[in-house]
Short mmCIF file of C-alpha atoms in Angstrom, two decimals:
data_model
loop_
_atom_site.label_atom_id
_atom_site.label_comp_id
_atom_site.label_asym_id
_atom_site.label_seq_id
_atom_site.Cartn_x
_atom_site.Cartn_y
_atom_site.Cartn_z
CA ASN A 8 -7.80 9.37 19.92
CA LYS A 9 -8.31 6.11 17.92
CA ALA A 10 -12.32 6.01 18.72
CA THR A 11 -12.59 9.41 17.33
CA ILE A 12 -10.34 8.68 14.26
CA SER A 13 -12.38 5.90 13.55
CA GLN A 14 -15.69 7.81 13.69
CA ILE A 15 -14.50 10.38 11.44
CA TYR A 16 -12.69 8.05 8.98
CA HIS A 17 -16.32 5.84 8.59
CA PHE A 18 -18.95 8.71 8.98
CA GLY A 19 -17.06 12.09 8.28
CA GLN A 20 -17.53 15.20 10.23
CA THR A 21 -20.94 16.72 9.93
CA PRO A 22 -20.98 20.53 10.00
CA GLN A 23 -24.51 22.30 9.89
CA GLN A 24 -23.97 23.67 6.30
CA LEU A 25 -20.93 23.84 4.11
CA PHE A 26 -22.57 25.39 0.92
CA LYS A 27 -25.86 27.39 0.46
CA LYS A 28 -26.23 25.71 -3.19
CA PRO A 29 -26.00 21.92 -4.29
CA GLN A 30 -22.86 21.13 -5.55
CA ARG A 31 -21.72 18.49 -8.01
CA LEU A 32 -20.03 15.23 -7.08
CA ALA A 33 -16.32 15.12 -7.72
CA ILE A 34 -16.50 11.75 -9.55
CA THR A 35 -19.54 11.15 -11.88
CA PRO A 36 -19.36 7.97 -13.94
CA SER A 37 -21.74 5.97 -11.66
CA PRO A 38 -25.24 7.42 -10.41
CA GLN A 39 -24.59 6.53 -6.58
CA LYS A 40 -22.02 5.58 -4.26
CA SER A 41 -21.74 1.59 -3.50
CA ASN A 42 -22.51 1.00 0.02
CA ASN A 43 -21.86 -2.90 -0.38
CA ASN A 44 -18.76 -4.80 0.46
CA ILE A 45 -16.33 -5.85 -1.93
CA ASP A 46 -16.89 -9.57 -2.98
CA TRP A 47 -13.06 -10.43 -3.22
CA LYS A 48 -13.82 -13.83 -4.68
CA HIS A 49 -15.59 -12.64 -7.67
CA LEU A 50 -13.50 -9.26 -8.68
CA GLN A 51 -13.65 -8.95 -12.49
CA SER A 52 -10.88 -7.09 -14.15
CA PHE A 53 -11.45 -4.47 -17.08
CA PRO A 54 -8.59 -2.88 -18.81
CA LEU A 55 -8.64 1.09 -18.35
CA PHE A 56 -5.60 1.34 -20.84
CA GLU A 57 -2.66 -0.77 -21.92
CA LYS A 58 0.71 0.33 -22.56
CA HIS A 59 -0.19 3.85 -21.96
CA SER A 60 2.79 5.56 -23.77
CA GLU A 61 4.75 2.38 -22.37
CA ASN A 62 5.48 4.42 -19.24
CA PRO A 63 5.69 2.54 -15.88
CA ILE A 64 2.76 3.40 -13.51
CA HIS A 65 4.10 4.08 -9.84
CA ARG A 66 1.29 6.30 -8.59
CA MET A 67 -2.17 7.10 -9.15
CA GLN A 68 -4.94 9.66 -7.94
CA ILE A 69 -8.22 10.33 -9.17
CA ILE A 70 -8.11 14.22 -9.70
CA ASN A 71 -11.15 16.09 -10.94
CA THR A 72 -12.64 13.00 -12.32
CA LYS A 73 -9.46 11.81 -14.25
CA LEU A 74 -7.05 9.07 -13.14
CA ILE A 75 -3.62 10.85 -13.00
CA SER A 76 -0.48 8.38 -13.05
CA LEU A 77 3.16 9.21 -12.07
CA GLY A 78 6.18 7.60 -13.01
CA PRO A 79 9.02 6.20 -10.95
CA LYS A 80 10.55 8.57 -8.31
CA LYS A 81 7.38 10.89 -8.26
CA LEU A 82 4.98 11.47 -5.39
CA PHE A 83 1.46 13.46 -5.20
CA ILE A 84 1.56 16.49 -2.80
CA PRO A 85 -1.55 16.44 -0.74
CA PRO A 86 -3.90 17.48 0.27
CA ASP A 87 -5.05 18.90 -3.47
CA ASN A 88 -2.64 16.59 -5.14
CA ASN A 89 -2.37 19.17 -7.86
CA ARG A 90 1.40 18.89 -7.64
CA TYR A 91 3.98 16.32 -7.30
CA PHE A 92 7.45 15.70 -6.25
CA SER A 93 10.34 14.44 -8.52
CA TRP A 94 13.66 13.35 -7.39
CA ASP A 95 14.62 11.13 -10.81
CA THR A 96 16.98 13.90 -11.88
CA PHE A 97 20.76 14.02 -12.96
CA ASP A 98 21.63 17.04 -10.18
CA PHE A 99 20.11 14.77 -7.28
CA SER A 100 17.53 17.53 -6.41
CA LEU A 101 14.02 17.51 -5.44
CA ARG A 102 11.55 19.23 -7.37
CA ILE A 103 8.07 20.45 -7.25
CA LEU A 104 6.33 20.42 -10.18
CA SER A 105 2.41 21.38 -11.35
CA PHE A 106 0.13 19.31 -13.30
CA GLU A 107 -0.57 22.54 -14.96
CA GLY A 108 1.16 23.57 -18.24
CA ASN A 109 2.59 20.23 -18.72
CA SER A 110 4.55 19.86 -15.48
CA LYS A 111 5.62 23.18 -14.98
CA CYS A 112 8.48 23.26 -12.38
CA GLU A 113 7.90 25.50 -9.53
CA SER A 114 10.72 24.61 -7.07
CA ILE A 115 14.13 22.99 -7.08
CA PHE A 116 16.13 21.93 -3.86
CA GLU A 117 19.64 20.89 -4.17
CA ASN A 118 21.99 19.33 -2.19
CA LEU A 119 19.50 17.71 0.49
CA HIS A 120 21.52 14.57 0.81
CA ASP A 121 25.27 13.50 0.10
CA GLY A 122 24.49 11.55 -3.05
CA LEU A 123 20.91 10.31 -4.63
CA ILE A 124 17.57 10.66 -3.11
CA ARG A 125 16.30 7.22 -2.88
CA ALA A 126 12.91 7.85 -1.07
CA VAL A 127 10.23 11.02 -0.34
CA GLY A 128 7.36 10.84 1.96
CA VAL A 129 4.65 13.47 2.66
CA SER A 130 2.26 13.98 5.23
CA GLU A 131 -1.37 14.16 4.69
CA ASN A 132 -1.48 18.07 4.97
CA GLY A 133 1.50 18.35 2.54
CA GLN A 134 3.58 20.28 5.20
CA ILE A 135 5.98 17.84 6.31
CA VAL A 136 8.47 16.13 3.81
CA VAL A 137 10.73 13.35 4.68
CA SER A 138 13.59 12.21 2.54
CA GLY A 139 15.81 9.21 2.75
CA GLY A 140 19.17 9.16 0.85
CA GLU A 141 21.93 6.97 -0.51
CA ASP A 142 23.83 8.60 2.57
CA THR A 143 21.76 6.55 4.75
CA LEU A 144 20.08 9.67 6.56
CA VAL A 145 16.34 10.29 7.09
CA LEU A 146 15.70 13.96 6.78
CA VAL A 147 12.37 15.68 8.06
CA TRP A 148 11.54 19.04 6.26
CA GLU A 149 9.00 21.56 6.60
CA LEU A 150 7.43 22.71 3.20
CA SER A 151 5.75 26.05 2.83
CA LYS A 152 5.29 28.83 0.13
CA THR A 153 7.32 31.72 -0.02
CA LYS A 154 5.97 34.96 0.20
CA SER A 155 7.28 35.62 -3.23
CA LYS A 156 4.99 33.96 -5.87
CA ALA A 157 8.03 33.54 -8.42
CA SER A 158 10.17 31.61 -5.75
CA GLY A 159 7.29 28.91 -5.20
CA TYR A 160 8.15 26.82 -2.16
CA GLN A 161 10.98 26.57 0.59
CA LEU A 162 12.13 23.54 2.68
CA ARG A 163 13.19 24.07 6.29
CA LEU A 164 15.24 21.40 7.84
CA LYS A 165 13.74 20.25 11.08
CA GLN A 166 15.59 16.86 12.12
CA THR A 167 18.01 14.58 10.79
CA PHE A 168 17.67 10.99 11.85
CA TYR A 169 20.66 8.64 11.95
CA GLY A 170 20.19 4.68 12.55
CA HIS A 171 20.25 3.00 9.28
CA THR A 172 23.60 1.73 8.14
CA LYS A 173 22.64 1.10 4.34
CA PRO A 174 20.80 3.39 1.69
CA ILE A 175 17.21 4.23 2.53
CA THR A 176 14.75 2.40 0.06
CA GLU A 177 11.34 3.62 1.59
CA VAL A 178 9.96 6.00 3.88
CA PHE A 179 6.14 6.53 4.98
CA VAL A 180 4.61 9.55 6.99
CA SER A 181 1.51 9.21 8.97
CA GLN A 182 0.46 12.47 10.32
CA ALA A 183 -2.82 10.86 11.99
CA TYR A 184 -0.84 8.74 14.26
CA SER A 185 2.39 10.97 14.43
CA LEU A 186 4.74 8.54 12.89
CA ILE A 187 7.40 8.17 10.26
CA VAL A 188 8.74 4.64 9.23
CA SER A 189 11.84 4.34 7.26
CA GLY A 190 13.15 1.18 5.54
CA SER A 191 16.63 0.41 4.32
CA GLN A 192 18.91 -1.77 2.25
CA ASP A 193 19.99 -2.94 5.83
CA GLN A 194 17.09 -5.08 6.04
CA THR A 195 15.64 -2.84 8.85
CA CYS A 196 12.73 -0.55 9.42
CA ILE A 197 12.82 2.38 12.17
CA ILE A 198 9.60 4.01 13.68
CA TRP A 199 10.36 7.59 14.47
CA ASP A 200 7.76 10.16 16.41
CA LEU A 201 6.85 12.84 14.18
CA ASN A 202 6.03 15.41 16.64
CA ARG A 203 9.02 15.05 18.97
CA LEU A 204 11.31 14.10 16.09
CA LYS A 205 12.96 11.26 18.03
CA PHE A 206 13.63 7.56 17.63
CA VAL A 207 11.02 5.23 18.82
CA LYS A 208 11.92 1.66 17.77
CA GLN A 209 13.67 -0.46 15.40
CA LEU A 210 11.56 -3.50 13.82
CA PRO A 211 13.30 -6.80 13.83
CA LYS A 212 15.63 -7.40 10.85
CA HIS A 213 13.62 -8.48 7.84
CA ASP A 214 14.62 -11.24 5.25
CA SER A 215 15.72 -8.83 2.63
CA VAL A 216 15.77 -5.31 1.56
CA ILE A 217 12.82 -3.14 2.49
CA SER A 218 10.72 -2.66 -0.50
CA LYS A 219 7.52 -1.15 0.84
CA ILE A 220 5.82 0.51 3.74
CA ILE A 221 2.32 1.66 4.59
CA VAL A 222 0.35 2.72 7.57
CA ASN A 223 -3.12 1.91 8.05
CA PRO A 224 -4.91 5.43 8.31
CA LEU A 225 -7.52 3.97 10.88
CA SER A 226 -5.68 1.89 13.22
CA GLY A 227 -1.99 2.90 12.85
CA ASP A 228 -1.20 -0.81 11.77
CA ILE A 229 2.10 -0.72 9.93
CA VAL A 230 2.75 -3.16 6.95
CA THR A 231 6.36 -3.72 5.45
CA CYS A 232 7.30 -5.80 2.57
CA SER A 233 10.58 -7.38 2.00
CA GLY A 234 11.05 -9.74 -0.85
CA VAL A 235 8.50 -12.36 -0.87
CA TRP A 236 7.54 -11.61 2.95
CA LEU A 237 4.73 -9.58 4.13
CA TYR A 238 4.64 -8.10 7.83
CA LEU A 239 1.90 -6.65 9.85
CA TRP A 240 3.03 -4.73 13.19
CA SER A 241 0.95 -2.86 15.62
CA VAL A 242 1.27 1.19 15.57
CA ASN A 243 3.68 0.62 18.62
CA GLY A 244 6.06 -1.69 16.37
CA GLU A 245 4.63 -4.84 18.01
CA PRO A 246 4.41 -7.95 15.35
CA ILE A 247 0.77 -8.95 14.66
CA ALA A 248 1.45 -11.43 11.74
CA SER A 249 3.49 -12.39 8.89
CA VAL A 250 3.61 -14.50 5.87
CA ASP A 251 5.88 -16.15 3.54
CA THR A 252 4.00 -15.68 0.08
CA THR A 253 6.01 -18.58 -1.52
CA ASN A 254 3.90 -21.06 0.82
CA VAL A 255 1.21 -20.58 -1.75
CA PHE A 256 2.82 -19.58 -4.95
CA ALA A 257 5.89 -19.27 -6.58
CA LYS A 258 8.60 -16.89 -5.74
CA GLU A 259 7.43 -13.61 -6.73
CA ASN A 260 8.58 -10.68 -4.84
CA ILE A 261 6.23 -8.10 -3.44
CA THR A 262 6.09 -4.79 -5.58
CA SER A 263 3.30 -2.79 -4.29
CA VAL A 264 0.91 -3.01 -1.56
CA LEU A 265 -2.34 -1.30 -0.29
CA PHE A 266 -4.54 -1.08 2.79
CA ILE A 267 -8.16 -1.35 2.87
CA GLU A 268 -10.30 -1.52 6.11
CA THR A 269 -13.86 -2.15 4.99
CA ILE A 270 -16.85 0.11 6.39
CA LYS A 271 -19.24 -2.62 7.59
CA THR A 272 -17.21 -5.49 8.90
CA GLN A 273 -13.91 -3.29 9.78
CA ASN A 274 -11.77 -6.04 8.58
CA GLN A 275 -8.34 -5.15 7.55
CA ILE A 276 -7.77 -6.23 3.92
CA ILE A 277 -4.20 -6.03 2.61
CA ILE A 278 -3.42 -6.22 -1.36
CA THR A 279 -0.25 -6.85 -2.66
CA GLY A 280 1.10 -6.65 -6.50
CA HIS A 281 3.70 -8.92 -7.46
CA GLN A 282 6.83 -8.95 -9.74
CA TYR A 283 5.19 -11.33 -12.32
CA GLY A 284 1.62 -9.48 -12.47
CA SER A 285 -0.12 -11.39 -9.67
CA ILE A 286 -2.40 -9.59 -7.41
CA HIS A 287 -3.22 -11.25 -4.01
CA VAL A 288 -5.57 -10.19 -1.34
CA TRP A 289 -5.06 -10.89 2.48
CA LYS A 290 -7.26 -10.59 5.33
CA VAL A 291 -6.26 -10.35 8.95
CA ASN A 292 -7.94 -12.85 10.86
CA PHE A 293 -7.76 -14.55 14.31
CA GLY A 294 -5.79 -17.76 13.62
CA ASN A 295 -4.14 -20.79 14.55
CA LYS A 296 -0.68 -20.24 15.30
CA THR A 297 0.62 -22.78 12.83
CA LYS A 298 -0.56 -20.43 10.04
CA ASN A 299 1.46 -17.43 11.52
CA ASN A 300 5.10 -16.92 11.47
CA ILE A 301 5.05 -14.91 14.85
CA ASP A 302 4.92 -17.22 17.90
CA ASN A 303 3.29 -14.76 20.26
CA SER A 304 0.48 -13.60 17.90
CA CYS A 305 -3.24 -14.75 17.73
CA TYR A 306 -3.62 -13.27 14.16
CA CYS A 307 -2.68 -14.50 10.80
CA LEU A 308 -2.78 -13.18 7.34
CA ASP A 309 -5.27 -15.63 5.26
CA LEU A 310 -5.18 -15.34 1.40
CA ILE A 311 -8.89 -14.91 0.13
CA ALA A 312 -8.29 -14.07 -3.47
CA SER A 313 -5.90 -14.00 -6.18
CA PHE A 314 -5.87 -12.49 -9.82
CA LYS A 315 -3.53 -12.08 -12.75
CA SER A 316 -4.58 -9.90 -15.51
CA HIS A 317 -1.10 -7.87 -15.67
CA THR A 318 1.86 -9.28 -17.75
CA SER A 319 4.56 -7.32 -16.01
CA LEU A 320 5.50 -6.16 -12.53
CA VAL A 321 2.30 -4.61 -10.26
CA SER A 322 3.82 -1.34 -9.57
CA SER A 323 1.02 0.73 -8.04
CA LEU A 324 -2.49 0.11 -6.38
CA LEU A 325 -5.26 2.22 -5.75
CA TYR A 326 -8.56 1.86 -3.80
CA ASP A 327 -11.62 4.08 -5.03
CA GLU A 328 -13.68 4.11 -1.92
CA TYR A 329 -16.60 5.73 -3.68
CA TYR A 330 -17.21 2.84 -6.07
CA ASN A 331 -15.55 -0.04 -4.17
CA ARG A 332 -13.19 -0.61 -6.95
CA ILE A 333 -9.49 -1.13 -7.41
CA PHE A 334 -6.83 0.46 -9.80
CA SER A 335 -3.84 -1.42 -10.55
CA GLY A 336 -0.88 -0.23 -12.66
CA ASP A 337 2.21 -2.20 -14.03
CA GLU A 338 5.77 -1.31 -15.36
CA GLY A 339 4.53 -1.87 -18.76
CA GLY A 340 2.25 1.09 -18.70
CA SER A 341 -1.02 -1.15 -18.45
CA CYS A 342 -4.01 -0.09 -15.91
CA PHE A 343 -6.92 -2.47 -14.81
CA ILE A 344 -9.97 -1.80 -12.83
CA TRP A 345 -11.11 -4.47 -10.53
CA SER A 346 -14.78 -4.33 -9.54
CA ASN A 347 -17.77 -6.30 -9.06
CA GLN A 348 -19.71 -3.95 -11.21
CA ASP A 349 -19.53 -4.19 -15.10
CA GLU A 350 -17.49 -1.27 -15.41
CA LYS A 351 -18.18 -1.35 -19.28
CA GLU A 352 -21.35 -0.01 -18.61
CA ASN A 353 -19.69 3.24 -16.69
CA ASN A 354 -18.12 5.34 -19.05
CA THR A 355 -14.36 4.28 -17.50
CA HIS A 356 -12.70 5.79 -20.55
CA SER A 357 -13.65 9.13 -19.48
CA LEU A 358 -11.54 8.68 -16.67
CA ILE A 359 -8.26 8.29 -18.27
CA GLY A 360 -6.23 11.28 -17.52
CA LYS A 361 -2.50 12.27 -18.01
CA TYR A 362 0.53 10.71 -17.24
CA PHE A 363 3.69 12.48 -16.09
#
């Protein structure tokens, strides 16, 4: 239930003993984990690298103390994140590649959709894959290793979802809440049940094409982005709050989004990256209804901070919970660290990994 998930999320499970000998920490630039909340109004930006091979940064993960970044149409495969999906291929296939051996291809899956694959999502355990296509379909697959090592992996189709009328633009899988959320060029989002593999609810029509979807791993709340609009929905698809970001800034479409729920206050923080390099921080608050675009909700999205160090579209955001810092990547290949600490004193350049 939600209380159990919340307890595990904040404090973890506590087995009697995992290792007989002390183990080295996974990330080592700083001596200890930060227990402080982020002071959003006083974040400083530090360039980790600028124009890194001039490749767009669309995904980021810290793996074995290194920041690994992926380009467009690629996705890390959990739980180890030592492999990734790629669907940017001329033959409309989905591929699994390993970070070892300079992107060794381990499996190729062809003819999954009638036309281009437009979006891919994966469950937290890496066993359920969801693909969305130009054919308007959302397909649910089971991913497993084949018995033969030479063959790599296999996909088994579990379900085909019909409901969208135009190509799929985004899919997100939440194993914790048994949800699949899909978005489309038809300006709609649909919630599907991951366990029963059935339709749950279609969200009201958005302002434009769905650009981003993310689910809070703690509460199950859903964030959808459409043009300049930011929407927050409950796990059941009920509207909580929304904001037209042009009410505060010039028109700048949302191009990346990140959910953070702070440990001490349990406030929901949403970070949005934008078309011309801006980064905005929003807090979910009880608010007056005049600030909210949803009539029946007592919540609003308050802007609490805004930054700009990027000169091009912000295409990726990553939260490093261990050190309470944010990584942001852009279309020009630049990456910045946002922190309340002086990152120059931490050997941040040792974080720089590879781009795939």
